Amino acid sequence: MDIDIIFKIAGIGILTAIINQILKIAGKEEIATFVTITGVVIVLFSVVSMISDLFNTVKTLFSIN
Amino acid sequence: MELIKVIVLGVVISFVAVLLKQIKPEYAIICVVVGSVILLGYILSSLTGVFDFFLNVVNKTGVNESLFYVILKIIGVGYLIEFSAGVCIDSGNTSIADKITLAGKIIILLIGFPVITNLFNMILDMV
């Protein structure tokens, strides 16, 4: 579980960079920004759920209300 | 064994973060956050046994159990505040990190406040 999420994020980052380059060459600048935003949103979905898991474990562990 | 895993994980995370900084800077921050979440979520789960032991010790000494929970809460709040402030500092905006640490101090004060009032009441009763 541990490492592959980080590599997934790295892969998405590199992928969006490549797609941006291609779109830039093809002259479609605005779609490139859309691709970047969607990439970040996809990654954020998985990150947010992980952070909430960590906060729940800390809450139950330290019995914070 | 745990130590090696944590060290390797930390090195890999920092390497990927540096790599991503050149290609896509916004992913570097996300990668660091995910790395720290994994690193600490992995270690924290093993703490439950330690706290149960301390709880037994506190019960044996006859001290009021709520005091122990106040200490535990303060440690938890301190840890969460430090974690989020660290993320803010990593992403470059230290002013937000200072605000979070200030808010954390205030929260800890509020948590510890009933203990102080109990102490004063005890002293007043004795006088």
XYZ file of N, CA and C in Angstrom:
576
model
N 0.842 -1.188 0.000
C 0.000 0.000 0.000
C 0.887 1.251 0.000
N 2.080 1.123 0.609
C 2.790 2.342 0.927
C 3.301 3.049 -0.311
N 4.202 2.325 -1.024
C 5.006 3.063 -1.989
C 4.199 3.345 -3.264
N 3.274 2.430 -3.595
C 2.759 2.568 -4.963
C 1.905 3.816 -5.124
N 1.337 4.322 -4.008
C 0.543 5.548 -4.156
C 1.457 6.697 -4.572
N 2.680 6.715 -3.981
C 3.588 7.808 -4.319
C 3.986 7.713 -5.790
N 4.237 6.479 -6.234
C 4.625 6.351 -7.640
C 3.443 6.673 -8.548
N 2.235 6.381 -8.068
C 1.066 6.720 -8.884
C 1.011 8.235 -9.076
N 1.231 8.972 -7.962
C 1.190 10.436 -8.055
C 2.280 10.920 -8.996
N 3.480 10.316 -8.861
C 4.574 10.746 -9.738
C 4.206 10.474 -11.192
N 3.571 9.297 -11.420
C 3.206 8.962 -12.795
C 2.208 9.951 -13.357
N 1.207 10.287 -12.536
C 0.202 11.244 -13.029
C 0.859 12.581 -13.312
N 1.801 12.979 -12.448
C 2.476 14.257 -12.670
C 3.230 14.258 -13.974
N 4.000 13.189 -14.211
C 4.792 13.136 -15.446
C 3.861 13.081 -16.658
N 2.779 12.310 -16.508
C 1.828 12.173 -17.623
C 1.240 13.534 -17.990
N 0.804 14.286 -16.974
C 0.212 15.595 -17.292
C 1.273 16.500 -17.912
N 2.525 16.377 -17.466
C 3.563 17.229 -18.061
C 3.694 16.904 -19.549
N 3.728 15.597 -19.863
C 3.883 15.213 -21.275
C 2.688 15.695 -22.085
N 1.494 15.475 -21.528
C 0.288 15.878 -22.283
C 0.311 17.382 -22.515
N 0.791 18.115 -21.495
C 0.841 19.569 -21.686
C 1.774 19.928 -22.831
N 2.942 19.230 -22.860
C 3.878 19.552 -23.946
C 3.218 19.305 -25.296
N 2.551 18.135 -25.396
C 1.936 17.795 -26.693
C 0.897 18.838 -27.067
N 0.061 19.178 -26.085
C -1.003 20.143 -26.396
C -0.395 21.487 -26.766
N 0.724 21.837 -26.087
C 1.345 23.131 -26.383
C 1.823 23.148 -27.836
N 2.458 22.036 -28.238
C 2.944 22.000 -29.623
C 1.753 22.074 -30.571
N 0.659 21.375 -30.205
C -0.507 21.376 -31.097
C -1.229 22.716 -31.052
N -0.770 23.603 -30.164
C -1.347 24.937 -30.183
C -2.598 25.060 -29.338
N -2.959 24.032 -28.527
C -4.183 24.115 -27.710
C -3.781 24.422 -26.272
N -3.515 25.705 -25.997
C -3.017 26.056 -24.667
C -4.080 25.825 -23.610
N -5.344 26.222 -23.882
C -6.349 26.208 -22.794
C -6.630 24.774 -22.373
N -6.600 23.821 -23.338
C -6.871 22.427 -22.943
C -5.753 21.941 -22.036
N -4.535 22.465 -22.264
C -3.409 22.035 -21.420
C -3.682 22.397 -19.963
N -4.180 23.606 -19.736
C -4.468 23.976 -18.338
C -5.557 23.077 -17.779
N -6.567 22.742 -18.616
C -7.617 21.837 -18.114
C -7.009 20.513 -17.690
N -6.081 20.009 -18.511
C -5.476 18.704 -18.181
C -4.751 18.787 -16.851
N -4.031 19.913 -16.657
C -3.311 20.042 -15.379
C -4.280 20.041 -14.212
N -5.355 20.810 -14.352
C -6.319 20.900 -13.244
C -6.938 19.539 -12.970
N -7.325 18.825 -14.033
C -7.960 17.515 -13.789
C -6.959 16.562 -13.133
N -5.704 16.639 -13.577
C -4.712 15.756 -12.949
C -4.606 16.015 -11.461
N -4.529 17.307 -11.117
C -4.401 17.634 -9.690
C -5.634 17.174 -8.933
N -6.815 17.345 -9.530
C -8.046 16.965 -8.819
C -8.066 15.467 -8.578
N -7.676 14.699 -9.593
C -7.695 13.233 -9.422
C -6.792 12.837 -8.264
N -5.583 13.432 -8.256
C -4.636 13.055 -7.200
C -5.162 13.484 -5.847
N -5.792 14.662 -5.811
C -6.268 15.167 -4.516
C -7.348 14.266 -3.936
N -8.174 13.657 -4.811
C -9.221 12.781 -4.267
C -8.600 11.688 -3.410
N -7.570 11.018 -3.960
C -7.005 9.901 -3.183
C -6.253 10.430 -1.976
N -5.652 11.625 -2.094
C -4.861 12.140 -0.963
C -5.785 12.516 0.176
N -6.929 13.126 -0.147
C -7.813 13.600 0.922
C -8.299 12.426 1.746
N -8.657 11.314 1.077
C -9.166 10.179 1.866
C -8.069 9.639 2.770
N -6.820 9.649 2.286
C -5.733 9.139 3.140
C -5.525 10.032 4.340
N -5.585 11.353 4.138
C -5.362 12.278 5.259
C -6.468 12.115 6.291
N -7.710 11.919 5.815
C -8.808 11.762 6.796
C -8.609 10.467 7.575
N -8.082 9.429 6.911
C -7.809 8.189 7.669
C -6.794 8.467 8.758
N -5.707 9.189 8.411
C -4.680 9.463 9.421
C -5.278 10.239 10.579
N -6.098 11.269 10.255
C -6.650 12.093 11.337
C -7.582 11.259 12.209
N -8.329 10.312 11.596
C -9.211 9.480 12.433
C -8.389 8.596 13.352
N -7.305 7.997 12.816
C -6.498 7.145 13.710
C -5.925 7.975 14.849
N -5.472 9.205 14.539
C -4.904 10.023 15.619
C -5.995 10.367 16.619
N -7.184 10.653 16.120
C -8.276 11.029 17.040
C -8.600 9.866 17.959
N -8.754 8.673 17.364
C -9.106 7.540 18.240
C -7.941 7.222 19.167
N -6.739 7.370 18.675
C -5.576 6.993 19.485
C -5.460 7.905 20.688
N -5.543 9.232 20.465
C -5.352 10.176 21.564
C -6.680 10.578 22.194
N -7.741 9.857 21.832
C -9.073 10.093 22.398
C -9.443 11.571 22.367
N -9.099 12.253 21.272
C -9.624 13.608 21.084
C -11.073 13.449 20.644
N -11.929 14.429 21.095
C -13.355 14.162 20.809
C -13.642 14.158 19.329
N 13.776 -3.612 12.054
C 13.134 -3.810 10.758
C 12.238 -2.600 10.461
N 11.480 -2.176 11.478
C 10.610 -1.011 11.269
C 11.444 0.182 10.841
N 12.622 0.306 11.520
C 13.455 1.491 11.277
C 13.851 1.546 9.807
N 14.314 0.406 9.277
C 14.789 0.396 7.886
C 13.660 0.805 6.954
N 12.473 0.276 7.224
C 11.343 0.585 6.332
C 11.062 2.078 6.347
N 11.091 2.668 7.542
C 10.780 4.110 7.648
C 11.840 4.912 6.905
N 13.115 4.527 7.089
C 14.192 5.299 6.454
C 14.083 5.211 4.943
N 13.886 3.988 4.432
C 13.813 3.824 2.974
C 12.635 4.614 2.439
N 11.508 4.531 3.151
C 10.312 5.262 2.696
C 10.614 6.758 2.634
N 11.279 7.284 3.675
C 11.568 8.717 3.690
C 12.457 9.110 2.528
N 13.470 8.312 2.259
C 14.400 8.662 1.180
C 13.675 8.618 -0.160
N 12.869 7.571 -0.370
C 12.174 7.450 -1.662
C 11.241 8.634 -1.859
N 10.537 8.993 -0.768
C 9.572 10.103 -0.884
C 10.303 11.392 -1.241
N 11.414 11.655 -0.556
C 12.096 12.928 -0.839
C 12.657 12.918 -2.254
N 13.110 11.741 -2.717
C 13.641 11.678 -4.080
C 12.539 11.966 -5.094
N 11.380 11.314 -4.906
C 10.287 11.540 -5.860
C 9.849 12.994 -5.805
N 9.860 13.589 -4.576
C 9.420 14.985 -4.468
C 10.368 15.891 -5.245
N 11.678 15.632 -5.111
C 12.633 16.483 -5.835
C 12.433 16.302 -7.335
N 12.238 15.037 -7.738
C 12.047 14.786 -9.169
C 10.840 15.538 -9.682
N 9.748 15.467 -8.889
C 8.509 16.086 -9.358
C 8.628 17.600 -9.375
N 9.541 18.145 -8.522
C 9.635 19.613 -8.463
C 10.034 20.159 -9.824
N 10.904 19.429 -10.538
C 11.291 19.938 -11.856
C 10.129 19.820 -12.835
N 9.441 18.676 -12.798
C 8.451 18.407 -13.848
C 7.169 19.169 -13.552
N 6.607 18.894 -12.344
C 5.315 19.514 -12.038
C 5.367 19.935 -10.566
N 5.645 21.201 -10.239
C 5.848 21.558 -8.826
C 4.644 21.255 -7.948
N 3.378 21.364 -8.481
C 2.248 21.175 -7.552
C 2.182 19.732 -7.077
N 2.662 18.765 -7.899
C 2.591 17.372 -7.445
C 3.634 17.096 -6.372
N 4.709 17.907 -6.338
C 5.753 17.632 -5.336
C 5.166 17.777 -3.938
N 4.395 18.831 -3.733
C 3.821 19.072 -2.395
C 2.878 17.930 -2.034
N 2.040 17.521 -3.009
C 1.086 16.441 -2.717
C 1.848 15.170 -2.376
N 2.941 14.943 -3.118
C 3.719 13.722 -2.862
C 4.309 13.762 -1.456
N 4.803 14.936 -1.023
C 5.373 15.028 0.332
C 4.284 14.783 1.367
N 3.097 15.351 1.141
C 2.016 15.163 2.113
C 1.640 13.688 2.198
N 1.491 13.048 1.041
C 1.108 11.632 1.060
C 2.189 10.811 1.745
N 3.461 11.151 1.458
C 4.551 10.408 2.080
C 4.509 10.520 3.582
N 4.304 11.732 4.091
C 4.288 11.880 5.553
C 3.066 11.192 6.144
N 1.959 11.200 5.412
C 0.774 10.506 5.942
C 1.072 9.009 6.054
N 1.662 8.445 5.019
C 1.958 7.005 5.045
C 2.950 6.703 6.168
N 4.012 7.532 6.233
C 5.081 7.261 7.187
C 4.538 7.220 8.596
N 3.700 8.207 8.946
C 3.282 8.323 10.347
C 2.078 7.440 10.626
N 1.182 7.287 9.630
C 0.067 6.366 9.854
C 0.574 4.977 10.141
N 1.676 4.630 9.520
C 2.275 3.307 9.693
C 2.785 3.136 11.110
N 3.388 4.202 11.656
C 4.010 4.061 12.978
C 2.977 4.247 14.081
N 2.039 5.167 13.885
C 1.140 5.553 14.981
C 0.310 4.375 15.461
N -0.037 3.478 14.518
C -0.974 2.430 14.922
C -0.347 1.545 15.997
N 0.999 1.573 16.132
C 1.600 0.675 17.124
C 1.628 1.321 18.498
N 1.072 2.518 18.653
C 1.183 3.242 19.933
C 0.098 2.814 20.913
N -0.944 2.114 20.422
C -2.098 1.888 21.304
C -1.662 1.101 22.536
N -0.781 0.105 22.360
C -0.382 -0.702 23.511
C 0.262 0.141 24.591
N 1.075 1.118 24.178
C 1.797 1.928 25.162
C 0.800 2.704 26.004
N -0.239 3.269 25.330
C -1.176 4.112 26.083
C -2.003 3.267 27.041
N -2.352 2.018 26.630
C -3.119 1.175 27.571
C -2.287 0.918 28.822
N -0.973 0.660 28.627
C -0.119 0.406 29.789
C -0.126 1.622 30.711
N 0.031 2.817 30.123
C 0.054 4.028 30.963
C -1.268 4.205 31.671
N -2.363 3.821 30.973
C -3.684 3.986 31.603
C -3.754 3.103 32.851
N -3.250 1.857 32.767
C -3.273 0.979 33.948
C -2.450 1.604 35.066
N -1.271 2.133 34.706
C -0.420 2.713 35.752
C -1.168 3.852 36.432
N -1.831 4.701 35.647
C -2.527 5.853 36.231
C -3.655 5.350 37.120
N -4.362 4.307 36.657
C -5.471 3.811 37.489
C -4.931 3.304 38.819
N -3.771 2.610 38.756
C -3.245 2.041 40.010
C -2.903 3.158 40.981
N -2.374 4.293 40.463
C -1.942 5.331 41.416
C -3.143 6.080 41.990
N -4.373 5.789 41.503
C -5.523 6.438 42.111
C -5.741 7.854 41.612
N -4.872 8.311 40.659
C -5.085 9.658 40.143
C -6.355 9.644 39.286
N -7.032 10.804 39.215
C -8.258 10.903 38.436
C -7.949 10.609 36.965
N -8.746 9.710 36.346
C -8.419 9.266 34.990
C -8.514 10.415 33.992
N -9.374 11.401 34.256
C -9.572 12.464 33.250
C -8.275 13.233 33.059
N -7.437 13.289 34.105
C -6.172 14.028 33.930
C -5.327 13.357 32.861
N -5.300 12.017 32.917
C -4.480 11.308 31.924
C -5.007 11.578 30.518
N -6.352 11.602 30.402
C -6.903 11.848 29.068
C -6.585 13.267 28.612
N -6.530 14.219 29.544
C -6.176 15.591 29.149
C -4.759 15.585 28.579
N -3.853 14.892 29.258
C -2.467 14.851 28.751
C -2.442 14.232 27.367
N -3.186 13.123 27.226
C -3.198 12.436 25.926
C -3.725 13.366 24.847
N -4.804 14.090 25.189
C -5.409 14.990 24.202
C -4.406 16.059 23.786
N -3.688 16.601 24.777
C -2.730 17.666 24.456
C -1.647 17.131 23.538
N -1.189 15.905 23.801
C -0.160 15.327 22.921
C -0.710 15.179 21.515
N -1.961 14.688 21.425
C -2.559 14.489 20.095
C -2.698 15.799 19.351
N -3.227 16.826 20.061
C -3.413 18.119 19.390
C -2.056 18.665 18.967
N -1.068 18.551 19.878
C 0.261 19.060 19.529
C 0.807 18.371 18.299
N 0.581 17.046 18.214
C 1.114 16.324 17.065
C 0.414 16.748 15.783
N -0.934 16.843 15.818
C -1.651 17.202 14.589
C -1.262 18.597 14.135
N -1.134 19.515 15.094
C -0.772 20.888 14.718
C 0.606 20.886 14.073
N 1.542 20.125 14.676
C 2.900 20.114 14.121
C 2.878 19.533 12.721
N 2.066 18.504 12.509
C 1.996 17.867 11.189
C 1.502 18.863 10.145
N 0.401 19.552 10.456
C -0.161 20.456 9.435
C 0.730 21.676 9.246
N 1.347 22.155 10.342
C 2.240 23.309 10.169
C 3.417 22.906 9.289
N 3.909 21.672 9.478
C 5.027 21.215 8.645
C 4.648 21.184 7.185
N 3.420 20.713 6.902
C 2.991 20.681 5.505
C 2.954 22.094 4.938
N 2.441 23.053 5.723
C 2.362 24.433 5.221
C 3.762 24.982 4.977
N 4.689 24.698 5.891
C 6.048 25.216 5.697
C 6.665 24.598 4.452
N 6.419 23.293 4.249
C 6.978 22.655 3.048
C 6.462 23.314 1.793
N 5.174 23.661 1.808
C 4.622 24.223 0.568
C 4.975 25.694 0.445
N 5.750 26.242 1.432
C 6.307 27.564 1.213
C 5.606 28.678 1.941
N 4.372 28.502 2.440
C 3.732 29.649 3.111
C 3.849 29.475 4.611
N 4.932 30.077 5.141
C 5.214 29.927 6.569
C 4.235 30.739 7.409
N 3.597 31.768 6.827
C 2.702 32.594 7.672
C 1.531 31.750 8.120
N 0.998 30.907 7.203
C -0.128 30.055 7.604
C 0.330 29.078 8.674
N 1.552 28.579 8.546
C 2.048 27.629 9.550
C 2.090 28.297 10.919
N 2.539 29.592 10.962
C 2.562 30.275 12.264
C 1.161 30.396 12.815
N 0.200 30.699 11.946
C -1.184 30.853 12.453
C -1.686 29.536 12.994
N -1.354 28.443 12.310
C -1.835 27.140 12.786
C -1.213 26.827 14.135
N 0.090 27.118 14.295
C 0.718 26.811 15.586
C 0.117 27.686 16.681
N -0.193 28.952 16.369
C -0.835 29.807 17.381
C -2.185 29.226 17.772
N -2.972 28.832 16.777
C -4.292 28.249 17.076
C -4.106 26.993 17.920
N -3.084 26.205 17.601
C -2.858 24.980 18.377
C -2.551 25.296 19.816
N -1.734 26.327 20.051
C -1.410 26.687 21.440
C -2.667 27.088 22.180
N -3.537 27.859 21.502
C -4.766 28.296 22.180
C -5.627 27.089 22.510
N -5.715 26.137 21.556
C -6.549 24.949 21.803
C -5.992 24.171 22.989
N -4.667 24.049 23.050
C -4.068 23.301 24.164
C -4.363 24.013 25.475
N -4.292 25.355 25.442
C -4.631 26.100 26.667
C -6.063 25.800 27.094
N -6.975 25.804 26.111
C -8.381 25.558 26.458
C -8.555 24.155 27.020
N -7.820 23.189 26.461
C -7.962 21.814 26.956
C -7.449 21.737 28.386
N -6.326 22.435 28.649
C -5.741 22.307 29.976
C -6.409 23.158 31.022
N -7.344 24.018 30.615
C -7.900 25.000 31.553
C -8.676 24.338 32.689
N -9.551 23.341 32.457
C -10.273 22.747 33.583
C -9.334 22.179 34.645
N -8.174 21.673 34.218
C -7.259 21.112 35.213
C -6.820 22.215 36.169
N -6.542 23.384 35.606
C -6.088 24.485 36.464
C -7.194 24.883 37.423
N -8.444 24.942 36.932
C -9.541 25.343 37.835
C -9.697 24.302 38.935
N -9.564 23.014 38.585
C -9.654 21.983 39.655
C -8.588 22.245 40.709
N -7.376 22.557 40.243
C -6.276 22.781 41.194
C -6.627 23.923 42.134
N -7.107 25.032 41.570
C -7.428 26.178 42.434
C -8.525 25.807 43.411
N -9.548 25.065 42.922
C -10.628 24.689 43.854
C -10.056 23.867 45.006
N -9.159 22.923 44.681
C -8.587 22.086 45.750
C -7.861 22.969 46.750
N -7.076 23.932 46.233
C -6.307 24.785 47.153
C -7.267 25.595 48.021
N -8.327 26.135 47.394
C -9.270 26.944 48.171
C -9.924 26.084 49.256
N -10.229 24.828 48.900
C -10.873 23.980 49.940
C -9.924 23.811 51.123
N -8.621 23.641 50.806
C -7.685 23.385 51.917
C -7.568 24.611 52.818
N -7.593 25.796 52.181
C -7.353 27.009 53.002
C -8.453 27.170 54.021
